[in-house]
Amino acid sequence: MTHANSEQREETMSQTTCCACAPAPSEEELGARLDEVLAEYRGKPGALIPVLQIAQGLYGYLPETALRRVAAGLGQSYAQVAGVVTFYSYFSTVPRGKHLVRVCLGTACYVRGGKAVLDAFKQRLGIDVGGTTPDRRFSLEVARCFGACGLAPAIMIDDTVHHRVKPAAIGRILARYADTTAPKEETTCDSPTPQL
Ligand code: FES
């Protein structure tokens, strides 16, 4: 391979491997990907919740078209699928912001100031629970427990748990999410799996 060809190939690879530059998949492509997932899970017991989790990962939320596709694909009624989505706060039927802020209101966090932390987020972001900022950067939700009760009050932003959060620190925490990259230096929970 000539030097020129090598350079051209590297340039082509850099263009095709940059995920951030990839165009958003079309509705049709998303549907095709979801169909692949449904084919994999069809007939398996307990398939609904993992399929919904994957679908939410694909779409960013769960639009009605996706729920109807899941219902048809798993042989369940739309009402059954919609009922599960409504029951678990983890699922969202409206588009979420780029970063999901979840404030724990479990017992340990609540008694150690979780409500004040939530109020501070509401004021700072200018949205209520379940809302998304106009620039689609942040969505705000509440949660029951992250398994970090000893370090309450806790919040989770995307996959990162922030411990012993004080209302006065909220501006500093949010500033770390001002760009497209989530921070890594904050303390994290050993088992940050959010409870459904
Ligand atoms: S109650 Fe908030 S982390 Fe457990």
Tab-separated table of C-alpha atoms and ligand atoms in Angstrom:
chain	number	residue	atom	x	y	z
A	1	MET	CA	0.000	0.000	0.000
A	2	THR	CA	1.337	3.420	-0.944
A	3	HIS	CA	1.780	6.172	1.614
A	4	ALA	CA	-1.037	8.125	-0.039
A	5	ASN	CA	-3.361	5.119	0.087
A	6	SER	CA	-2.479	4.516	3.731
A	7	GLU	CA	-3.282	8.115	4.615
A	8	GLN	CA	-6.543	7.920	2.692
A	9	ARG	CA	-7.520	4.692	4.507
A	10	GLU	CA	-6.742	6.193	7.925
A	11	GLU	CA	-8.807	9.243	7.060
A	12	THR	CA	-11.710	7.042	5.961
A	13	MET	CA	-11.480	4.985	9.180
A	14	SER	CA	-11.477	8.088	11.348
A	15	GLN	CA	-14.580	9.247	9.551
A	16	THR	CA	-16.417	5.976	9.933
A	17	THR	CA	-15.467	5.215	13.548
A	18	CYS	CA	-16.378	8.545	15.128
A	19	CYS	CA	-19.631	7.790	16.958
A	20	ALA	CA	-20.139	11.411	18.001
A	21	CYS	CA	-20.277	12.451	14.353
A	22	ALA	CA	-22.639	9.671	13.269
A	23	PRO	CA	-26.080	10.909	12.232
A	24	ALA	CA	-28.957	9.983	14.507
A	25	PRO	CA	-30.620	6.754	13.340
A	26	SER	CA	-33.906	7.150	11.514
A	27	GLU	CA	-37.204	5.911	12.899
A	28	GLU	CA	-36.989	3.039	10.444
A	29	GLU	CA	-33.509	2.035	11.615
A	30	LEU	CA	-34.564	2.191	15.255
A	31	GLY	CA	-37.551	-0.010	14.472
A	32	ALA	CA	-35.305	-2.529	12.725
A	33	ARG	CA	-32.939	-2.646	15.700
A	34	LEU	CA	-35.841	-3.111	18.072
A	35	ASP	CA	-37.146	-5.939	15.905
A	36	GLU	CA	-33.792	-7.701	16.271
A	37	VAL	CA	-34.051	-7.389	20.050
A	38	LEU	CA	-37.618	-8.679	20.000
A	39	ALA	CA	-36.585	-11.677	17.908
A	40	GLU	CA	-33.928	-12.470	20.497
A	41	TYR	CA	-36.275	-12.231	23.484
A	42	ARG	CA	-39.490	-13.587	21.975
A	43	GLY	CA	-40.817	-16.552	23.967
A	44	LYS	CA	-38.467	-16.012	26.910
A	45	PRO	CA	-40.108	-15.573	30.326
A	46	GLY	CA	-39.702	-12.134	31.876
A	47	ALA	CA	-38.691	-10.609	28.555
A	48	LEU	CA	-40.778	-7.450	28.792
A	49	ILE	CA	-38.685	-5.379	31.188
A	50	PRO	CA	-35.278	-6.060	29.598
A	51	VAL	CA	-36.759	-5.386	26.167
A	52	LEU	CA	-38.198	-2.093	27.400
A	53	GLN	CA	-34.853	-1.158	28.925
A	54	ILE	CA	-33.109	-1.822	25.623
A	55	ALA	CA	-35.819	0.006	23.693
A	56	GLN	CA	-35.415	3.027	25.952
A	57	GLY	CA	-31.679	2.886	25.349
A	58	LEU	CA	-32.260	2.856	21.590
A	59	TYR	CA	-34.829	5.654	21.423
A	60	GLY	CA	-33.757	7.655	24.465
A	61	TYR	CA	-37.302	7.261	25.776
A	62	LEU	CA	-40.313	5.071	25.010
A	63	PRO	CA	-42.545	6.572	22.344
A	64	GLU	CA	-45.927	4.995	21.692
A	65	THR	CA	-44.688	3.529	18.405
A	66	ALA	CA	-41.982	1.606	20.291
A	67	LEU	CA	-44.444	0.366	22.918
A	68	ARG	CA	-46.807	-0.900	20.229
A	69	ARG	CA	-43.909	-2.624	18.480
A	70	VAL	CA	-42.851	-4.272	21.752
A	71	ALA	CA	-46.412	-5.370	22.459
A	72	ALA	CA	-46.798	-6.914	19.020
A	73	GLY	CA	-43.348	-8.470	19.118
A	74	LEU	CA	-43.871	-10.148	22.484
A	75	GLY	CA	-47.502	-11.080	21.884
A	76	GLN	CA	-48.816	-8.869	24.681
A	77	SER	CA	-51.470	-6.207	24.687
A	78	TYR	CA	-50.533	-2.554	24.413
A	79	ALA	CA	-52.304	-1.949	27.727
A	80	GLN	CA	-50.082	-4.525	29.455
A	81	VAL	CA	-46.906	-2.968	28.115
A	82	ALA	CA	-48.035	0.596	28.821
A	83	GLY	CA	-49.019	-0.458	32.344
A	84	VAL	CA	-45.507	-1.686	33.100
A	85	VAL	CA	-43.982	1.493	31.693
A	86	THR	CA	-46.280	3.623	33.814
A	87	PHE	CA	-45.550	1.606	36.964
A	88	TYR	CA	-41.753	1.972	36.884
A	89	SER	CA	-40.400	5.513	37.178
A	90	TYR	CA	-37.248	4.319	35.410
A	91	PHE	CA	-39.156	4.323	32.147
A	92	SER	CA	-40.085	7.534	30.384
A	93	THR	CA	-42.579	8.112	27.590
A	94	VAL	CA	-41.314	11.633	26.933
A	95	PRO	CA	-37.863	12.626	25.627
A	96	ARG	CA	-35.336	13.132	28.370
A	97	GLY	CA	-32.506	15.594	28.602
A	98	LYS	CA	-28.933	14.657	27.799
A	99	HIS	CA	-28.213	14.133	31.504
A	100	LEU	CA	-30.668	12.529	33.907
A	101	VAL	CA	-30.530	13.874	37.463
A	102	ARG	CA	-32.135	11.562	40.000
A	103	VAL	CA	-32.475	12.740	43.595
A	104	CYS	CA	-32.909	10.013	46.182
A	105	LEU	CA	-35.871	10.448	48.497
A	106	GLY	CA	-35.429	7.110	50.251
A	107	THR	CA	-35.673	7.230	54.038
A	108	ALA	CA	-31.989	7.775	54.811
A	109	CYS	CA	-31.616	10.489	52.189
A	110	TYR	CA	-34.892	12.146	53.074
A	111	VAL	CA	-34.070	12.552	56.764
A	112	ARG	CA	-30.602	13.873	55.892
A	113	GLY	CA	-31.805	16.636	53.619
A	114	GLY	CA	-32.786	14.948	50.367
A	115	LYS	CA	-35.881	17.108	50.036
A	116	ALA	CA	-33.820	20.303	50.330
A	117	VAL	CA	-31.461	18.937	47.679
A	118	LEU	CA	-34.410	18.226	45.405
A	119	ASP	CA	-35.810	21.728	45.936
A	120	ALA	CA	-32.424	23.214	45.113
A	121	PHE	CA	-32.266	21.246	41.844
A	122	LYS	CA	-35.788	22.323	40.951
A	123	GLN	CA	-34.914	25.947	41.552
A	124	ARG	CA	-31.540	25.793	39.836
A	125	LEU	CA	-32.830	23.988	36.729
A	126	GLY	CA	-36.150	25.812	36.668
A	127	ILE	CA	-38.122	22.589	36.224
A	128	ASP	CA	-40.257	20.310	38.354
A	129	VAL	CA	-39.844	16.566	38.890
A	130	GLY	CA	-40.395	14.797	35.579
A	131	GLY	CA	-39.394	17.901	33.629
A	132	THR	CA	-36.621	18.641	31.163
A	133	THR	CA	-34.780	21.928	30.747
A	134	PRO	CA	-35.613	23.859	27.551
A	135	ASP	CA	-32.104	23.206	26.192
A	136	ARG	CA	-32.696	19.448	26.696
A	137	ARG	CA	-29.546	19.173	28.812
A	138	PHE	CA	-31.055	17.975	32.100
A	139	SER	CA	-34.074	15.990	33.202
A	140	LEU	CA	-35.042	15.747	36.861
A	141	GLU	CA	-36.486	12.716	38.614
A	142	VAL	CA	-36.640	11.240	42.083
A	143	ALA	CA	-35.593	7.759	43.171
A	144	ARG	CA	-36.079	5.562	46.201
A	145	CYS	CA	-32.574	4.293	46.990
A	146	PHE	CA	-29.216	3.888	45.279
A	147	GLY	CA	-27.762	1.603	47.931
A	148	ALA	CA	-25.623	4.457	49.264
A	149	CYS	CA	-27.655	5.186	52.389
A	150	GLY	CA	-24.558	5.527	54.609
A	151	LEU	CA	-23.451	8.470	52.478
A	152	ALA	CA	-26.834	10.204	52.278
A	153	PRO	CA	-28.136	12.387	50.840
A	154	ALA	CA	-27.263	10.902	47.481
A	155	ILE	CA	-28.099	11.802	43.932
A	156	MET	CA	-27.314	10.074	40.672
A	157	ILE	CA	-26.493	11.879	37.441
A	158	ASP	CA	-26.462	9.427	34.544
A	159	ASP	CA	-24.394	6.531	35.985
A	160	THR	CA	-22.509	8.502	38.624
A	161	VAL	CA	-23.616	8.616	42.248
A	162	HIS	CA	-22.777	11.779	44.174
A	163	HIS	CA	-22.650	11.373	47.941
A	164	ARG	CA	-23.421	13.733	50.830
A	165	VAL	CA	-24.776	16.350	48.477
A	166	LYS	CA	-25.482	19.777	49.896
A	167	PRO	CA	-27.847	22.257	48.226
A	168	ALA	CA	-25.032	24.793	48.051
A	169	ALA	CA	-22.932	22.365	45.958
A	170	ILE	CA	-25.483	21.843	43.229
A	171	GLY	CA	-24.226	24.587	40.939
A	172	ARG	CA	-20.709	23.145	41.096
A	173	ILE	CA	-21.964	19.639	40.352
A	174	LEU	CA	-24.076	20.728	37.392
A	175	ALA	CA	-21.213	22.763	35.968
A	176	ARG	CA	-19.287	19.533	35.464
A	177	TYR	CA	-21.971	18.428	33.032
A	178	ALA	CA	-21.834	21.614	31.024
A	179	ASP	CA	-19.949	19.862	28.237
A	180	THR	CA	-20.791	16.556	26.594
A	181	THR	CA	-18.614	14.436	28.862
A	182	ALA	CA	-19.785	13.169	32.231
A	183	PRO	CA	-17.273	13.709	35.059
A	184	LYS	CA	-15.342	10.801	36.474
A	185	GLU	CA	-13.698	12.272	39.556
A	186	GLU	CA	-16.769	12.199	41.781
A	187	THR	CA	-17.236	9.405	44.272
A	188	THR	CA	-19.217	6.539	42.862
A	189	CYS	CA	-21.379	3.907	44.414
A	190	ASP	CA	-20.068	0.342	44.435
A	191	SER	CA	-23.333	-0.925	43.066
A	192	PRO	CA	-24.939	1.948	41.208
A	193	THR	CA	-27.668	-0.117	39.601
A	194	PRO	CA	-30.770	2.063	39.859
A	195	GLN	CA	-33.798	0.437	41.382
A	196	LEU	CA	-36.738	0.231	39.026
B	1	FES	S1	-32.025	6.043	50.866
B	1	FES	FE1	-30.883	7.273	49.472
B	1	FES	S2	-29.262	5.950	48.885
B	1	FES	FE2	-30.470	4.728	50.180
